[in-house]
Coordinates of C-alpha atoms and ligand atoms in Angstrom, one line a residue:
X1 CA 0.0 0.0 0.0
X2 CA 1.0 3.6 -0.5
X3 CA 0.7 6.3 2.3
X4 CA 0.9 10.0 1.8
X5 CA 4.0 11.5 3.5
X6 CA 2.0 14.1 5.4
X7 CA -0.4 11.4 6.8
X8 CA 2.5 9.2 7.9
X9 CA 4.4 12.1 9.4
X10 CA 1.3 13.2 11.5
X11 CA 0.9 9.5 12.6
X12 CA 4.5 9.4 13.8
X13 CA 4.0 12.7 15.7
X14 CA 0.8 11.4 17.4
X15 CA 2.6 8.3 18.5
X16 CA 5.6 10.3 19.9
X17 CA 3.2 12.7 21.7
X18 CA 1.3 9.7 23.2
X19 CA 4.5 8.6 24.9
X20 CA 5.2 12.0 26.5
X21 CA 7.2 13.8 23.8
X22 CA 6.7 17.6 23.6
X23 CA 4.9 18.8 20.4
X24 CA 8.0 20.6 19.3
X25 CA 10.3 17.5 19.6
X26 CA 7.6 15.2 18.1
X27 CA 7.5 17.5 15.0
X28 CA 11.3 17.6 14.7
X29 CA 11.6 13.8 15.2
X30 CA 8.8 13.0 12.7
X31 CA 10.3 15.4 10.1
X32 CA 13.6 13.4 10.3
X33 CA 11.8 10.0 10.1
X34 CA 9.7 11.0 7.2
X35 CA 12.7 12.4 5.3
X36 CA 14.2 8.9 5.6
X37 CA 11.0 7.3 4.3
X38 CA 10.8 9.8 1.4
X39 CA 14.4 9.1 0.4
X40 CA 13.9 5.3 0.2
X41 CA 15.5 4.8 3.6
X42 CA 12.5 3.3 5.4
X43 CA 15.0 1.4 7.5
X44 CA 15.4 4.8 9.3
X45 CA 11.7 5.8 9.2
X46 CA 8.7 3.5 9.6
X47 CA 10.8 0.4 10.5
X48 CA 12.1 2.2 13.6
X49 CA 8.7 3.2 15.0
X50 CA 8.0 0.0 17.0
X51 CA 11.4 -0.1 18.8
X52 CA 11.5 3.7 19.3
X53 CA 8.1 3.6 21.0
X54 CA 9.1 0.5 23.0
X55 CA 12.2 2.1 24.5
X56 CA 10.1 5.2 25.3
X57 CA 7.3 3.3 27.0
X58 CA 9.7 1.2 29.0
X59 CA 11.3 4.5 30.2
X60 CA 14.7 3.5 28.8
X61 CA 14.6 6.7 26.6
X62 CA 13.2 9.8 28.3
X63 CA 10.6 10.9 25.7
X64 CA 10.3 14.3 27.6
X65 CA 14.1 14.7 27.9
X66 CA 15.2 17.9 26.2
X67 CA 18.7 18.4 24.8
X68 CA 20.6 21.1 26.6
X69 CA 23.7 23.1 25.7
X70 CA 26.5 22.0 28.0
X71 CA 29.1 24.4 26.8
X72 CA 30.2 26.7 23.9
X73 CA 34.0 27.4 23.4
X74 CA 34.9 29.5 20.4
X75 CA 33.4 27.7 17.4
X76 CA 32.7 24.4 19.3
X77 CA 29.6 23.3 21.3
X78 CA 28.7 20.3 23.3
X79 CA 25.1 19.2 23.7
X80 CA 23.8 16.9 26.4
X81 CA 21.0 14.9 24.8
X82 CA 19.6 14.1 28.3
X83 CA 18.6 10.7 27.1
X84 CA 15.9 12.2 24.9
X85 CA 15.2 11.5 21.2
X86 CA 18.4 11.8 19.1
X87 CA 16.7 13.9 16.4
X88 CA 16.0 17.1 18.5
X89 CA 19.6 16.9 19.9
X90 CA 21.0 16.6 16.4
X91 CA 18.7 19.5 15.2
X92 CA 20.1 21.6 18.0
X93 CA 23.6 20.7 17.0
X94 CA 22.9 21.8 13.4
X95 CA 21.7 25.2 14.6
X96 CA 24.8 25.5 16.8
X97 CA 27.1 24.7 13.9
X98 CA 25.4 27.2 11.6
X99 CA 25.5 29.9 14.2
X100 CA 29.3 29.3 14.8
X101 CA 30.0 29.3 11.1
X102 CA 28.3 32.7 10.7
X103 CA 30.8 34.2 13.1
X104 CA 33.9 32.0 12.6
X105 CA 33.4 30.5 9.1
X106 CA 33.7 27.1 10.8
X107 CA 31.6 25.3 13.4
X108 CA 31.6 22.0 15.3
X109 CA 29.2 20.4 17.7
X110 CA 29.3 17.2 19.7
X111 CA 26.4 15.4 21.3
X112 CA 26.5 13.0 24.2
X113 CA 23.9 11.0 26.2
X114 CA 21.5 10.8 23.3
X115 CA 19.7 8.1 21.3
X116 CA 19.6 7.0 17.6
X117 CA 19.7 10.2 15.5
X118 CA 18.4 8.4 12.3
X119 CA 20.1 9.2 9.0
X120 CA 23.1 11.5 9.1
X121 CA 22.2 13.0 5.7
X122 CA 19.1 14.7 7.1
X123 CA 21.3 17.0 9.2
X124 CA 24.2 17.3 6.7
X125 CA 21.8 18.5 4.0
X126 CA 20.6 21.3 6.4
X127 CA 24.2 22.4 6.8
X128 CA 24.9 22.2 3.1
X129 CA 21.8 24.3 2.4
X130 CA 23.2 26.9 4.7
X131 CA 26.2 27.2 2.4
X132 CA 28.5 24.9 4.4
X133 CA 30.7 21.9 3.4
X134 CA 30.2 19.5 6.2
X135 CA 30.9 16.1 8.0
X136 CA 28.3 14.4 10.2
X137 CA 28.8 11.1 12.1
X138 CA 27.4 9.2 15.0
X139 CA 28.2 6.0 16.9
X140 CA 25.9 3.0 17.4
X141 CA 25.7 -0.2 19.4
X142 CA 28.4 -2.8 18.8
X143 CA 27.7 -4.8 15.7
X144 CA 31.0 -5.1 13.9
X145 CA 34.2 -6.7 14.8
X146 CA 37.5 -4.8 14.3
X147 CA 39.3 -6.1 11.2
X148 CA 40.9 -9.4 12.1
X149 CA 38.6 -9.8 15.2
X150 CA 35.5 -12.0 15.7
X151 CA 33.7 -10.1 18.5
X152 CA 31.4 -7.2 17.7
X153 CA 33.0 -4.1 19.3
X154 CA 32.1 -1.2 17.0
X155 CA 28.8 0.0 15.6
X156 CA 28.0 0.3 11.9
X157 CA 28.9 3.9 12.6
X158 CA 27.8 6.1 9.7
X159 CA 29.8 8.8 8.1
X160 CA 28.3 11.5 5.9
X161 CA 29.7 14.4 3.9
X162 CA 27.7 17.1 2.1
X163 CA 28.4 20.2 0.0
X164 CA 26.2 22.8 -1.7
X165 CA 26.2 22.9 -5.5
X166 CA 25.9 26.1 -7.6
X167 CA 22.4 25.2 -8.8
X168 CA 21.0 25.2 -5.2
X169 CA 21.2 21.5 -4.7
X170 CA 23.5 19.4 -2.4
X171 CA 25.8 16.5 -2.9
X172 CA 25.6 14.0 0.0
X173 CA 27.3 10.8 0.7
X174 CA 25.8 9.1 3.7
X175 CA 27.0 5.6 4.5
X176 CA 27.2 3.0 7.2
X177 CA 30.8 1.9 7.7
X178 CA 29.5 -1.7 7.5
X179 CA 28.7 -3.1 4.0
X180 CA 25.1 -2.0 4.6
X181 CA 23.2 -0.3 7.5
X182 CA 21.8 -2.7 10.1
X183 CA 18.3 -1.5 9.0
X184 CA 18.7 -3.3 5.7
X185 CA 19.2 -6.6 7.6
X186 CA 16.2 -5.8 9.8
X187 CA 14.1 -5.0 6.7
X188 CA 15.1 -8.3 5.0
X189 CA 14.1 -10.2 8.3
X190 CA 10.8 -8.3 8.3
X191 CA 10.1 -9.3 4.7
X192 CA 11.3 -12.9 5.1
X193 CA 14.0 -12.4 2.5
X194 CA 17.6 -13.6 2.5
X195 CA 20.6 -11.3 2.5
X196 CA 23.6 -11.3 0.0
X197 CA 26.7 -13.1 1.1
X198 CA 29.4 -10.7 2.3
X199 CA 27.1 -8.6 4.5
X200 CA 27.3 -10.5 7.7
X201 CA 28.6 -13.3 9.9
X202 CA 26.5 -15.6 12.2
X203 CA 27.2 -15.8 15.9
X204 CA 30.0 -18.4 15.3
X205 CA 31.8 -16.0 12.9
X206 CA 30.7 -18.0 9.7
X207 CA 29.3 -16.1 6.6
X208 CA 25.5 -16.2 6.5
X209 CA 22.7 -15.2 4.1
X210 CA 20.1 -15.5 6.9
X211 CA 19.1 -12.1 8.3
X212 CA 18.1 -13.8 11.6
X213 CA 21.5 -15.3 12.0
X214 CA 23.1 -12.1 11.0
X215 CA 21.2 -10.2 13.7
X216 CA 22.5 -12.7 16.2
X217 CA 26.0 -12.4 14.8
X218 CA 27.8 -9.4 13.4
X219 CA 28.1 -7.2 10.3
X220 CA 31.2 -6.9 8.1
X221 CA 32.9 -3.5 7.5
X222 CA 32.7 -2.0 4.0
X223 CA 36.0 -2.3 2.2
X224 CA 37.5 -4.6 4.9
X225 CA 40.1 -2.8 7.1
X226 CA 39.2 0.6 5.5
X227 CA 35.6 0.4 6.8
X228 CA 36.9 -0.7 10.2
X229 CA 39.2 2.3 10.3
X230 CA 36.4 4.7 9.4
X231 CA 34.1 3.2 12.0
X232 CA 36.8 3.6 14.6
X233 CA 37.2 7.3 13.7
X234 CA 33.4 7.8 13.8
X235 CA 33.7 6.5 17.3
X236 CA 36.6 8.8 18.1
X237 CA 34.6 11.9 17.0
X238 CA 31.2 10.8 18.3
X239 CA 32.2 9.0 21.6
X240 CA 35.8 9.8 22.6
X241 CA 35.6 13.6 22.0
X242 CA 32.1 14.1 23.4
X243 CA 32.3 11.7 26.4
X244 CA 29.4 9.7 25.1
X245 CA 29.3 5.9 25.5
X246 CA 31.8 4.0 23.3
X247 CA 32.1 0.5 21.7
X248 CA 30.6 -2.2 23.8
X249 CA 29.2 0.3 26.4
X250 CA 26.6 1.5 23.9
X251 CA 23.2 -0.2 24.2
X252 CA 20.8 -1.3 21.4
X253 CA 17.1 -0.6 21.2
X254 CA 16.8 -4.3 20.1
X255 CA 18.4 -5.8 23.3
X256 CA 16.3 -8.1 25.4
X257 CA 17.2 -6.2 28.5
X258 CA 17.0 -2.5 27.7
X259 CA 19.4 0.2 29.0
X260 CA 19.8 3.9 27.9
X261 CA 21.9 3.7 24.7
X262 CA 24.2 6.7 25.5
X263 CA 24.8 7.5 21.8
X264 CA 27.2 10.2 20.7
X265 CA 27.3 12.3 17.5
X266 CA 29.5 14.9 16.0
X267 CA 29.2 17.4 13.2
X268 CA 31.7 19.9 11.6
X269 CA 31.2 22.4 8.9
X270 CA 33.1 25.1 7.0
X271 CA 31.7 28.1 5.1
X272 CA 32.7 28.3 1.4
X273 CA 32.6 32.1 1.3
X274 CA 36.3 32.7 2.6
X275 CA 37.5 30.6 -0.4
X276 CA 35.4 32.9 -2.7
X277 CA 31.9 31.8 -3.6
X278 CA 32.4 32.4 -7.4
X279 CA 35.7 30.4 -7.4
X280 CA 34.2 27.5 -5.4
X281 CA 31.0 27.4 -7.6
X282 CA 33.0 27.5 -10.8
X283 CA 35.2 24.6 -9.7
X284 CA 32.3 22.6 -8.3
X285 CA 30.5 23.0 -11.7
X286 CA 33.6 21.9 -13.5
X287 CA 34.0 18.9 -11.2
X288 CA 30.4 17.8 -11.6
X289 CA 30.6 18.3 -15.3
X290 CA 33.7 16.0 -15.5
X291 CA 32.1 13.3 -13.3
X292 CA 28.7 13.3 -15.0
X293 CA 30.0 13.8 -18.5
X294 CA 32.5 10.8 -18.2
X295 CA 32.2 7.7 -20.3
X296 CA 29.7 5.0 -19.0
X297 CA 30.9 1.6 -18.0
X298 CA 29.4 -1.4 -19.7
X299 CA 25.9 -2.2 -18.4
X300 CA 25.4 1.2 -16.8
X301 CA 22.8 3.8 -18.2
X302 CA 23.8 6.7 -16.0
X303 CA 26.2 8.2 -13.5
X304 CA 24.7 9.6 -10.3
X305 CA 26.2 12.1 -7.9
X306 CA 26.1 10.7 -4.4
X307 CA 22.6 11.3 -2.9
X308 CA 21.1 12.1 -6.4
X309 CA 19.4 8.7 -6.6
X310 CA 17.7 9.1 -3.2
X311 CA 16.6 12.7 -3.9
X312 CA 14.9 11.6 -7.1
X313 CA 13.1 8.9 -5.2
X314 CA 12.0 11.6 -2.7
X315 CA 10.6 13.8 -5.5
X316 CA 8.6 10.9 -6.7
X317 CA 7.4 9.9 -3.3
X318 CA 6.4 13.5 -2.4
X319 CA 3.8 13.2 -5.2
X320 CA 2.9 9.6 -5.3
X321 CA 3.2 8.7 -1.6
X322 CA 5.4 6.2 0.3
X323 CA 5.2 2.5 -0.3
X324 CA 4.6 0.7 3.0
X325 CA 5.1 -3.0 3.7
X326 CA 2.0 -4.6 5.2
X327 CA 4.0 -6.2 8.1
X328 CA 5.5 -2.9 9.1
X329 CA 2.1 -1.2 8.9
X330 CA 0.6 -3.9 11.1
X331 CA 3.4 -3.5 13.7
X332 CA 2.9 0.3 13.8
X333 CA -0.8 0.0 14.0
X334 CA -0.4 -2.5 16.9
X335 CA 1.6 0.2 18.7
X336 CA -1.0 2.8 17.9
X337 CA -3.8 0.7 19.3
X338 CA -1.9 0.1 22.5
X339 CA -1.5 3.9 22.9
X340 CA -5.0 4.9 21.9
X341 CA -3.8 6.6 18.7
X342 CA -5.9 6.3 15.5
X343 CA -4.4 3.6 13.3
X344 CA -3.4 4.2 9.7
X345 CA -6.1 2.8 7.5
X346 CA -5.3 1.2 4.1
X347 CA -7.5 3.7 2.3
X348 CA -6.2 6.7 4.2
X349 CA -3.1 7.2 2.2
X350 CA -4.1 6.6 -1.4
X351 CA -1.7 7.6 -4.1
Ligands
NAD1 N1 22.1 6.4 13.3 C1 22.7 5.2 13.1 O1 23.1 4.6 14.1 C2 23.1 4.7 11.8 C3 23.9 3.6 11.6 C4 24.2 3.2 10.4 C5 23.7 3.7 9.2 N2 22.8 4.8 9.4 C6 22.1 5.4 8.2 O2 21.7 4.4 7.4 C7 21.5 4.9 6.1 C8 21.8 3.9 5.0 O3 23.2 3.6 5.0 P1 23.8 2.6 3.9 O4 25.3 2.5 4.0 O5 23.1 1.4 3.9 O6 23.5 3.5 2.6 P2 23.4 3.1 1.0 O7 24.4 1.9 0.8 O8 22.0 2.9 0.6 O9 24.0 4.4 0.3 C9 25.3 4.9 0.6 C10 25.6 6.1 -0.2 O10 25.8 5.8 -1.5 C11 25.1 6.6 -2.4 N3 24.8 5.9 -3.6 C12 24.1 4.7 -3.7 N4 24.1 4.3 -5.0 C13 24.8 5.2 -5.7 C14 25.1 5.4 -7.1 N5 24.7 4.5 -8.0 N6 25.8 6.4 -7.5 C15 26.2 7.4 -6.6 N7 25.9 7.3 -5.3 C16 25.2 6.2 -4.9 C17 23.9 7.0 -1.7 O11 23.3 8.2 -2.2 C18 24.4 7.1 -0.2 O12 24.9 8.4 -0.1 C19 22.3 6.2 6.1 O13 21.4 7.3 6.0 C20 23.1 6.2 7.4 O14 23.2 7.5 8.0 C21 22.5 5.3 10.6

């Protein structure tokens, strides 16, 4: 079935308010979740609603917890997420970075004591739209062994870079440092599909194509030791600098016994204007032209800039609506029923 973005977004906000989230934070969090659904990343939208609501209802996440500025030093800020939703804390960090960059041309913000922030690109795109070239990262519960190891120590820690383009768009690379985000394994499990070899190991360290075994085991880093190194640095920025939980001290929203996750995040941005807006725009246009105008490899119809594929999906979904798997819809409606929120009806979305 297809659901209109606005209908789904309002549904998320109602669920978040029903577990004690302020209207303001429910709006911010729902906007971030729906942006993921729109961009074809439902692994970071609808799929997360049942576990998000579970940790809030069990009091492991404080749905009324507001992020607070811990300190500001020069162009750097630290935010304490106060164990609330990760999205409002990350939104606050974006505003801190933009404000620093207006004064200093650069800005950085760390977040500690927060929860899952969703996709990094949601925040990176905001920074790029403010004329900044940026880096956004976060840490996540242990799911990946260090290269050469067999025990999950690091998260699938995403890293994201974004930059504005002269035509008012943004380029954005947003990637888990594992071969794929854990959400894609959760989605395969939800749909009863197998996963490709090379994504994950079972709990005995053997390669597996079963998402269930993968969820009990670990995920492999993208590019072997290179992905492991990037995940480690995501941890250094997000956890070591900020004082958030690190490695095996981070807790998952999927654990049997729940604990506050203690996630950290970090963002850094630099204004293009000191380098000369005209110069940067001219070079950017030249670079994009070289990349997109290059010869195609056999079997390929088109070259995309990073993020271009998902922004085209978003344009289409804004008009046609968001495809929703019946099993995810059923799980969200179950949560809604328990909270006394109106469920989404199959005829409510319509294309
Ligand atoms: N909050 C967390 O704890 C957490 C942890 C891991 C991942 N994530 C999020 O999960 C999401 C998915 O991560 P992923 O690694 O599975 O992403 P992915 O593999 O779907 O895409 C990675 C990147 O490659 C780009 N890309 C894909 N195909 C392309 C092509 N043909 N040409 C050019 N570029 C192309 C995409 O635009 C994207 O920027 C990300 O948004 C990430 O932030 C979050």
